[in-house]
Tab-separated table of C-alpha atoms and ligand atoms in Angstrom:
chain	number	residue	atom	x	y	z
A	21	MET	CA	122.107	121.182	145.022
A	22	SER	CA	121.946	119.558	141.610
A	23	GLN	CA	118.593	118.683	140.121
A	24	ARG	CA	117.204	115.488	141.645
A	25	LYS	CA	116.350	112.633	139.331
A	26	ALA	CA	113.368	110.339	139.764
A	27	LEU	CA	112.455	107.207	137.851
A	28	ILE	CA	108.840	106.025	137.785
A	29	THR	CA	107.581	102.636	136.619
A	30	GLY	CA	103.876	102.696	135.782
A	31	ILE	CA	104.160	106.362	134.844
A	32	THR	CA	101.245	106.124	132.392
A	33	GLY	CA	98.808	104.970	135.080
A	34	GLN	CA	96.626	107.009	137.410
A	35	ASP	CA	99.196	107.278	140.201
A	36	GLY	CA	102.158	107.621	137.849
A	37	SER	CA	100.592	110.612	136.140
A	38	TYR	CA	99.846	112.416	139.419
A	39	LEU	CA	103.305	111.607	140.750
A	40	LEU	CA	104.877	112.933	137.544
A	41	GLU	CA	103.062	116.238	138.041
A	42	LEU	CA	104.066	116.425	141.708
A	43	LEU	CA	107.738	115.758	140.976
A	44	LEU	CA	107.847	118.207	138.052
A	45	ALA	CA	106.364	120.878	140.329
A	46	LYS	CA	109.117	120.113	142.840
A	47	GLY	CA	111.786	120.644	140.190
A	48	TYR	CA	112.793	117.006	139.608
A	49	GLN	CA	114.134	115.656	136.370
A	50	VAL	CA	111.610	112.869	135.786
A	51	HIS	CA	112.219	109.654	133.898
A	52	GLY	CA	109.617	107.029	133.149
A	53	VAL	CA	109.743	103.355	132.259
A	54	VAL	CA	107.212	102.496	129.552
A	55	ARG	CA	106.582	99.551	127.318
A	56	ARG	CA	107.607	99.845	123.702
A	57	VAL	CA	103.965	99.506	122.613
A	58	ALA	CA	103.130	102.641	124.599
A	59	LEU	CA	105.770	104.663	122.775
A	60	GLU	CA	104.208	103.547	119.506
A	61	ASP	CA	100.717	104.644	120.499
A	62	PRO	CA	101.019	107.689	122.772
A	63	GLU	CA	97.485	109.023	122.108
A	64	HIS	CA	95.885	105.977	123.690
A	65	ARG	CA	98.455	104.428	125.955
A	66	MET	CA	99.869	107.638	127.373
A	67	SER	CA	96.703	109.714	127.503
A	68	ARG	CA	97.183	110.646	131.170
A	69	ILE	CA	100.655	112.096	130.644
A	70	LEU	CA	100.195	113.636	127.176
A	71	PRO	CA	100.355	117.229	128.505
A	72	HIS	CA	103.795	116.513	129.984
A	73	LEU	CA	105.441	114.469	127.249
A	74	ASN	CA	107.988	117.201	126.547
A	75	GLU	CA	108.951	117.464	130.237
A	76	VAL	CA	109.638	113.790	130.915
A	77	GLN	CA	112.241	111.378	129.586
A	78	LEU	CA	110.719	108.025	128.710
A	79	HIS	CA	112.683	104.795	128.462
A	80	SER	CA	111.447	101.653	126.829
A	81	ALA	CA	111.789	98.640	129.149
A	82	SER	CA	109.721	95.777	130.487
A	83	LEU	CA	109.095	94.547	134.017
A	84	GLU	CA	109.549	91.083	132.538
A	85	SER	CA	113.136	91.763	131.486
A	86	TYR	CA	115.921	92.166	134.024
A	87	PRO	CA	118.449	93.470	131.471
A	88	SER	CA	116.083	96.165	130.228
A	89	LEU	CA	115.556	97.488	133.764
A	90	HIS	CA	119.252	97.210	134.548
A	91	ASN	CA	120.041	99.293	131.466
A	92	VAL	CA	117.583	102.031	132.356
A	93	LEU	CA	118.794	102.273	135.951
A	94	ALA	CA	122.434	102.325	134.871
A	95	ARG	CA	121.742	105.039	132.317
A	96	VAL	CA	119.507	107.264	134.463
A	97	GLN	CA	121.206	106.813	137.858
A	98	PRO	CA	118.120	108.095	139.680
A	99	ASP	CA	118.089	109.477	143.213
A	100	GLU	CA	114.578	108.113	143.757
A	101	CYS	CA	112.755	105.208	142.136
A	102	TYR	CA	108.975	104.837	142.424
A	103	HIS	CA	107.871	101.348	141.462
A	104	LEU	CA	104.191	101.703	140.575
A	105	GLY	CA	104.055	99.439	137.522
A	106	ALA	CA	102.006	96.269	138.025
A	107	GLN	CA	99.101	94.181	136.866
A	108	SER	CA	96.799	95.971	139.306
A	109	PHE	CA	93.299	94.745	138.455
A	110	VAL	CA	92.306	92.221	141.130
A	111	SER	CA	89.580	90.619	138.990
A	112	TYR	CA	91.996	89.947	136.155
A	113	SER	CA	94.434	88.307	138.550
A	114	PHE	CA	91.895	85.477	138.914
A	115	ASP	CA	91.859	85.015	135.125
A	116	ASP	CA	95.630	84.964	134.801
A	117	GLU	CA	97.579	84.281	137.955
A	118	PHE	CA	100.715	83.557	135.990
A	119	SER	CA	101.125	86.885	134.229
A	120	THR	CA	100.162	88.660	137.458
A	121	PHE	CA	102.977	86.877	139.318
A	122	ASN	CA	105.434	87.428	136.488
A	123	ALA	CA	104.862	91.152	136.290
A	124	ASN	CA	104.343	91.867	139.976
A	125	ILE	CA	106.803	89.528	141.704
A	126	ASN	CA	109.562	89.171	139.138
A	127	GLY	CA	109.191	92.789	138.046
A	128	THR	CA	109.783	94.003	141.586
A	129	HIS	CA	112.618	91.564	142.109
A	130	TYR	CA	114.367	92.539	138.855
A	131	LEU	CA	114.108	96.196	139.713
A	132	LEU	CA	115.465	95.769	143.251
A	133	ALA	CA	118.244	93.468	142.097
A	134	ALA	CA	119.297	95.907	139.373
A	135	LEU	CA	119.087	98.822	141.790
A	136	LYS	CA	121.413	97.036	144.202
A	137	GLU	CA	123.917	96.504	141.392
A	138	VAL	CA	123.963	99.871	139.675
A	139	ALA	CA	122.312	102.467	141.937
A	140	PRO	CA	122.448	101.247	145.558
A	141	ARG	CA	122.057	104.750	146.969
A	142	CYS	CA	118.824	105.336	145.073
A	143	ARG	CA	115.787	105.516	147.356
A	144	PHE	CA	113.070	103.032	146.460
A	145	TYR	CA	109.291	103.122	146.806
A	146	PHE	CA	107.172	99.996	146.491
A	147	ALA	CA	103.456	100.250	145.796
A	148	GLY	CA	102.023	97.977	148.444
A	149	THR	CA	98.264	97.708	148.866
A	150	SER	CA	95.442	97.077	151.299
A	151	GLU	CA	94.727	93.926	149.244
A	152	MET	CA	97.611	92.389	151.216
A	153	PHE	CA	95.329	92.464	154.295
A	154	GLY	CA	92.528	90.709	152.420
A	155	LEU	CA	90.575	88.785	155.007
A	156	ALA	CA	91.832	91.006	157.797
A	157	ASP	CA	91.512	89.845	161.372
A	158	GLU	CA	91.406	93.320	162.866
A	159	VAL	CA	89.663	96.611	162.141
A	160	PRO	CA	91.079	99.088	161.269
A	161	GLN	CA	94.219	97.748	159.601
A	162	ASN	CA	97.619	99.234	160.397
A	163	GLU	CA	101.268	98.380	159.703
A	164	ARG	CA	101.206	95.547	162.237
A	165	THR	CA	98.057	93.832	160.923
A	166	ARG	CA	98.622	90.294	159.657
A	167	PHE	CA	98.403	89.759	155.901
A	168	HIS	CA	95.809	87.343	154.489
A	169	PRO	CA	95.638	88.061	150.744
A	170	ARG	CA	92.646	86.739	148.801
A	171	SER	CA	93.874	86.895	145.196
A	172	SER	CA	97.040	86.288	143.251
A	173	TYR	CA	97.254	90.081	143.006
A	174	GLY	CA	97.288	90.330	146.810
A	175	ILE	CA	99.767	87.456	147.084
A	176	SER	CA	102.074	89.045	144.523
A	177	LYS	CA	102.020	92.309	146.452
A	178	VAL	CA	102.828	90.571	149.750
A	179	CYS	CA	105.830	89.090	147.980
A	180	GLY	CA	106.878	92.487	146.612
A	181	PHE	CA	106.461	93.965	150.086
A	182	ASP	CA	108.656	91.238	151.612
A	183	LEU	CA	111.256	91.658	148.878
A	184	THR	CA	111.355	95.399	149.516
A	185	ARG	CA	111.783	94.918	153.254
A	186	ASN	CA	114.473	92.315	152.708
A	187	TYR	CA	116.485	94.563	150.393
A	188	ARG	CA	116.275	97.187	153.122
A	189	GLU	CA	117.394	94.791	155.864
A	190	ALA	CA	119.931	92.732	153.924
A	191	TYR	CA	121.540	95.335	151.687
A	192	GLY	CA	120.825	98.640	153.413
A	193	ILE	CA	118.762	100.012	150.524
A	194	HIS	CA	116.556	102.980	151.477
A	195	ALA	CA	113.440	101.037	150.458
A	196	SER	CA	109.937	101.864	151.713
A	197	SER	CA	106.501	100.457	151.020
A	198	GLY	CA	103.286	102.396	151.029
A	199	VAL	CA	100.335	100.209	151.972
A	200	LEU	CA	97.814	102.244	150.049
A	201	PHE	CA	94.103	101.684	150.420
A	202	ASN	CA	91.901	102.281	147.364
A	203	HIS	CA	92.553	105.645	145.770
A	204	GLU	CA	90.512	107.030	142.936
A	205	SER	CA	90.222	110.056	140.675
A	206	PRO	CA	88.904	111.065	137.263
A	207	ARG	CA	92.007	109.281	135.914
A	208	ARG	CA	91.056	105.909	137.390
A	209	GLY	CA	90.879	103.051	134.873
A	210	PHE	CA	87.353	102.247	133.666
A	211	GLU	CA	87.537	98.661	134.962
A	212	PHE	CA	87.641	99.680	138.642
A	213	VAL	CA	84.280	99.955	140.336
A	214	THR	CA	84.291	103.683	141.137
A	215	ARG	CA	85.067	104.759	137.586
A	216	LYS	CA	82.762	102.093	136.206
A	217	ILE	CA	79.964	103.709	138.211
A	218	THR	CA	80.720	107.356	137.380
A	219	SER	CA	81.383	106.697	133.692
A	220	GLY	CA	78.312	104.432	133.584
A	221	ILE	CA	76.122	107.232	134.933
A	222	ALA	CA	77.524	109.650	132.359
A	223	ARG	CA	76.696	107.137	129.623
A	224	ILE	CA	73.154	106.758	130.958
A	225	LEU	CA	72.718	110.542	130.964
A	226	ALA	CA	74.110	110.714	127.440
A	227	GLY	CA	71.620	108.092	126.260
A	228	GLN	CA	74.408	105.603	125.495
A	229	ALA	CA	73.391	103.038	128.132
A	230	THR	CA	70.250	102.031	129.965
A	231	GLU	CA	71.703	100.001	132.807
A	232	LEU	CA	74.812	99.455	134.882
A	233	ARG	CA	75.818	95.893	135.761
A	234	LEU	CA	77.882	95.524	138.903
A	235	GLY	CA	79.131	92.702	141.084
A	236	ASN	CA	79.107	92.595	144.883
A	237	LEU	CA	77.424	95.770	146.145
A	238	GLU	CA	78.118	94.986	149.805
A	239	ALA	CA	81.922	95.123	149.584
A	240	ARG	CA	83.346	97.967	151.671
A	241	ARG	CA	86.398	99.994	150.822
A	242	ASP	CA	88.356	102.929	152.247
A	243	TRP	CA	88.400	105.266	149.230
A	244	GLY	CA	90.694	108.307	149.032
A	245	HIS	CA	91.924	110.677	146.315
A	246	ALA	CA	94.927	109.483	144.280
A	247	ARG	CA	96.433	112.985	144.001
A	248	GLU	CA	96.871	113.075	147.772
A	249	TYR	CA	98.200	109.514	147.973
A	250	VAL	CA	101.155	110.202	145.664
A	251	GLU	CA	102.235	112.982	148.047
A	252	ALA	CA	102.581	110.318	150.721
A	253	MET	CA	104.849	108.292	148.404
A	254	TRP	CA	107.154	111.266	147.984
A	255	LEU	CA	107.146	112.019	151.716
A	256	MET	CA	108.210	108.432	152.484
A	257	LEU	CA	111.346	108.831	150.402
A	258	GLN	CA	112.243	112.125	152.103
A	259	GLN	CA	112.523	110.467	155.537
A	260	PRO	CA	115.983	109.801	156.962
A	261	GLU	CA	115.040	106.151	157.527
A	262	PRO	CA	112.983	103.886	155.256
A	263	ASN	CA	109.794	102.362	156.640
A	264	ASP	CA	106.345	101.057	155.698
A	265	TYR	CA	103.243	103.221	155.941
A	266	VAL	CA	99.508	102.638	155.701
A	267	ILE	CA	97.838	105.375	153.648
A	268	ALA	CA	94.063	105.584	154.055
A	269	THR	CA	91.217	107.920	154.969
A	270	GLY	CA	89.982	105.968	157.991
A	271	GLU	CA	86.442	105.930	156.542
A	272	SER	CA	84.814	103.049	154.721
A	273	HIS	CA	81.807	102.868	152.413
A	274	SER	CA	80.107	100.045	150.566
A	275	VAL	CA	79.909	99.866	146.794
A	276	ARG	CA	76.160	100.333	147.304
A	277	GLU	CA	76.803	103.629	149.123
A	278	PHE	CA	79.059	104.795	146.309
A	279	VAL	CA	76.263	103.987	143.868
A	280	GLU	CA	73.677	105.805	145.979
A	281	VAL	CA	75.747	108.958	146.428
A	282	ALA	CA	76.680	109.017	142.731
A	283	PHE	CA	73.133	108.565	141.399
A	284	ASP	CA	71.851	111.072	143.980
A	285	HIS	CA	74.274	113.660	142.660
A	286	VAL	CA	72.585	113.586	139.281
A	287	GLY	CA	69.053	113.175	140.590
A	288	LEU	CA	68.510	109.603	139.340
A	289	ASP	CA	67.086	106.644	141.263
A	290	TRP	CA	69.836	103.992	141.182
A	291	ASN	CA	67.351	101.144	141.588
A	292	ALA	CA	66.083	101.825	138.093
A	293	TYR	CA	69.506	101.326	136.496
A	294	VAL	CA	71.789	99.105	138.569
A	295	ARG	CA	71.728	95.317	138.116
A	296	GLU	CA	73.718	93.167	140.518
A	297	SER	CA	75.229	90.316	138.463
A	298	PRO	CA	76.556	87.317	140.389
A	299	GLU	CA	78.838	86.460	137.450
A	300	LEU	CA	80.822	89.578	138.375
A	301	TYR	CA	81.476	88.305	141.910
A	302	ARG	CA	85.077	87.349	142.631
A	303	PRO	CA	85.985	83.751	143.522
A	304	ALA	CA	87.345	85.075	146.826
A	305	GLU	CA	86.173	88.531	147.865
A	306	VAL	CA	87.802	91.047	150.167
A	307	ASN	CA	84.660	92.081	151.977
A	308	SER	CA	85.781	95.014	154.037
A	309	LEU	CA	88.838	97.221	154.380
A	310	LEU	CA	89.429	100.181	156.649
A	311	GLY	CA	92.835	101.765	157.172
A	312	ASP	CA	94.516	103.395	160.145
A	313	ALA	CA	97.065	105.896	158.826
A	314	SER	CA	98.254	107.108	162.245
A	315	ARG	CA	101.905	106.371	161.496
A	316	ALA	CA	101.800	108.402	158.282
A	317	ARG	CA	100.097	111.229	160.107
A	318	ALA	CA	102.630	111.250	162.949
A	319	THR	CA	105.812	110.721	160.917
A	320	LEU	CA	105.055	112.155	157.492
A	321	GLY	CA	102.541	114.784	158.546
A	322	TRP	CA	100.264	113.306	155.886
A	323	ARG	CA	96.498	113.400	156.113
A	324	PRO	CA	93.692	113.003	153.567
A	325	LYS	CA	91.707	116.102	152.581
A	326	THR	CA	89.093	115.121	150.004
A	327	THR	CA	85.815	113.814	151.417
A	328	PHE	CA	84.014	110.799	149.988
A	329	GLU	CA	81.251	113.030	148.572
A	330	GLN	CA	83.788	115.374	146.957
A	331	LEU	CA	85.584	112.425	145.372
A	332	VAL	CA	82.373	111.014	143.899
A	333	GLY	CA	81.358	114.484	142.676
A	334	GLU	CA	84.724	115.209	141.037
A	335	MET	CA	84.735	111.880	139.185
A	336	LEU	CA	81.145	112.296	138.030
A	337	GLU	CA	81.677	115.842	136.820
A	338	ALA	CA	84.706	114.809	134.800
A	339	ASP	CA	82.899	111.880	133.180
A	340	CYS	CA	79.852	113.984	132.360
A	341	ARG	CA	82.048	116.724	130.911
A	342	ALA	CA	83.880	114.184	128.765
A	343	LEU	CA	80.584	113.069	127.200
A	344	GLY	CA	79.261	116.610	126.940
A	345	VAL	CA	76.280	115.958	129.173
A	346	ALA	CA	74.870	118.413	131.634
A	347	ALA	CA	74.114	116.539	134.799
A	348	PRO	CA	71.205	117.887	136.788
A	349	GLY	CA	72.208	118.591	140.342
A	350	ILE	CA	75.929	118.103	139.934
A	351	SER	CA	77.153	121.628	140.377
A	352	SER	CA	74.847	122.424	143.280
A	353	ALA	CA	75.770	119.158	145.003
A	354	HIS	CA	79.465	119.698	144.436
A	355	HIS	CA	79.680	123.299	145.610
A	356	ARG	CA	77.499	122.898	148.621
B	30	F7E	O1	86.839	96.746	143.391
B	30	F7E	C1	83.490	95.354	144.053
B	30	F7E	C2	84.660	94.393	143.989
B	30	F7E	O2	88.122	96.684	141.262
B	30	F7E	C3	86.365	97.269	144.603
B	30	F7E	C4	93.047	98.245	142.869
B	30	F7E	O3	93.554	99.522	142.608
B	30	F7E	O4	92.387	98.897	145.087
B	30	F7E	C5	91.905	98.318	143.880
B	30	F7E	O5	91.435	97.008	144.109
B	30	F7E	C6	85.240	96.420	145.145
B	30	F7E	C7	85.517	94.914	145.137
B	30	F7E	O6	89.163	97.668	143.359
B	30	F7E	C8	82.171	95.572	140.700
B	30	F7E	O7	84.216	93.039	144.168
B	30	F7E	C9	81.381	95.293	142.696
B	30	F7E	O8	85.085	94.358	146.354
B	30	F7E	O9	87.427	98.920	142.208
B	30	F7E	P1	87.872	97.522	142.448
B	30	F7E	P2	89.904	96.648	144.346
B	30	F7E	O10	89.721	95.253	143.948
B	30	F7E	O11	89.518	97.026	145.742
B	30	F7E	C10	93.464	98.173	145.716
B	30	F7E	C11	93.905	98.984	146.907
B	30	F7E	C12	94.540	97.804	144.779
B	30	F7E	O12	95.711	97.714	145.158
B	30	F7E	C13	94.159	97.358	143.410
B	30	F7E	O13	95.254	97.424	142.522
B	30	F7E	O14	84.115	96.614	144.315
B	30	F7E	N1	82.737	95.422	142.804
B	30	F7E	N2	81.018	95.377	141.414
B	30	F7E	C14	83.251	95.614	141.580
B	30	F7E	N3	84.509	95.815	141.165
B	30	F7E	C15	84.716	96.002	139.834
B	30	F7E	N4	85.969	96.242	139.391
B	30	F7E	N5	83.684	95.949	138.929
B	30	F7E	C16	82.392	95.743	139.316
B	30	F7E	O15	81.477	95.712	138.484
């Protein structure tokens, strides 16, 4: 069989970088869509994929430009397309609904429309999200749970999800959506709460900060490890039939619990450092999410492996290492 070709949008992000590594290990020829500005500043904008720059073919295009995506798809003719690129920070989507809709709705539409024109046999993955459930009316959430998004980010993803399903039903595209609950790692962006906490603790230990300001500590999330979640994406595209799958651990924790476990790991009392700032609350909060990944388990054979404590420990260790600080208690806690 000839070498399979995959195209990834959002390849420079957390998930894109793990997916790149997974696909390279599986022998794929991997192509990535990046913005021109990223190509001009690889050290900063492509830091997560720097070790693999000579193994991946990058194409300059924008999710805001149909012709640019059309050109890349026509040129690459991928067998699989993973659409991970998006404005993915929920908080920011309240500041700028318009750019969130442009990138997330139009970007997905342009990609699907171009795919239908020039590579209709290409299998397509859409990065759906638990934010589509929002104010969920059942616990846990599965593929049949009603959507009630609470931000323009969530709304944009519901639209992308519907577009993906409609391209499957109307045009026979092998298009699947993963409804991924929160997934973290040492590569998580600093603006998301988990990384904000672990990097904040490292800064406190390094003497670079004296406090950590957070928003709503009572919000609950189902947090898994991103490296495992990209495996689920790949598995979805290997199925004979396209479908939608919830990917989650089935365990939820509050932001407060994340804080407690993280500070405990390094032997600090979180009460002495954490300030809850109401100005960081969201205009509409998603208070609690908990996923039921039974379908993924039954059909894909996928299941999460990393525990919550291991995830916190891995992120903390990486952030402490990056700042050159020895964290009391980390190694014993992690290897227990
Ligand atoms: O917030 C609360 C915040 O920004 C988690 C994205 O990848 O996962 C992510 O969305 C919770 C929220 O992630 C702070 O109010 C408290 O309740 O880490 P986050 P998110 O909004 O859940 C889903 C699945 C996606 O699809 C998204 O793209 O933590 N929180 N204090 C805070 N959040 C942040 N960012 N910063 C705080 O200081």
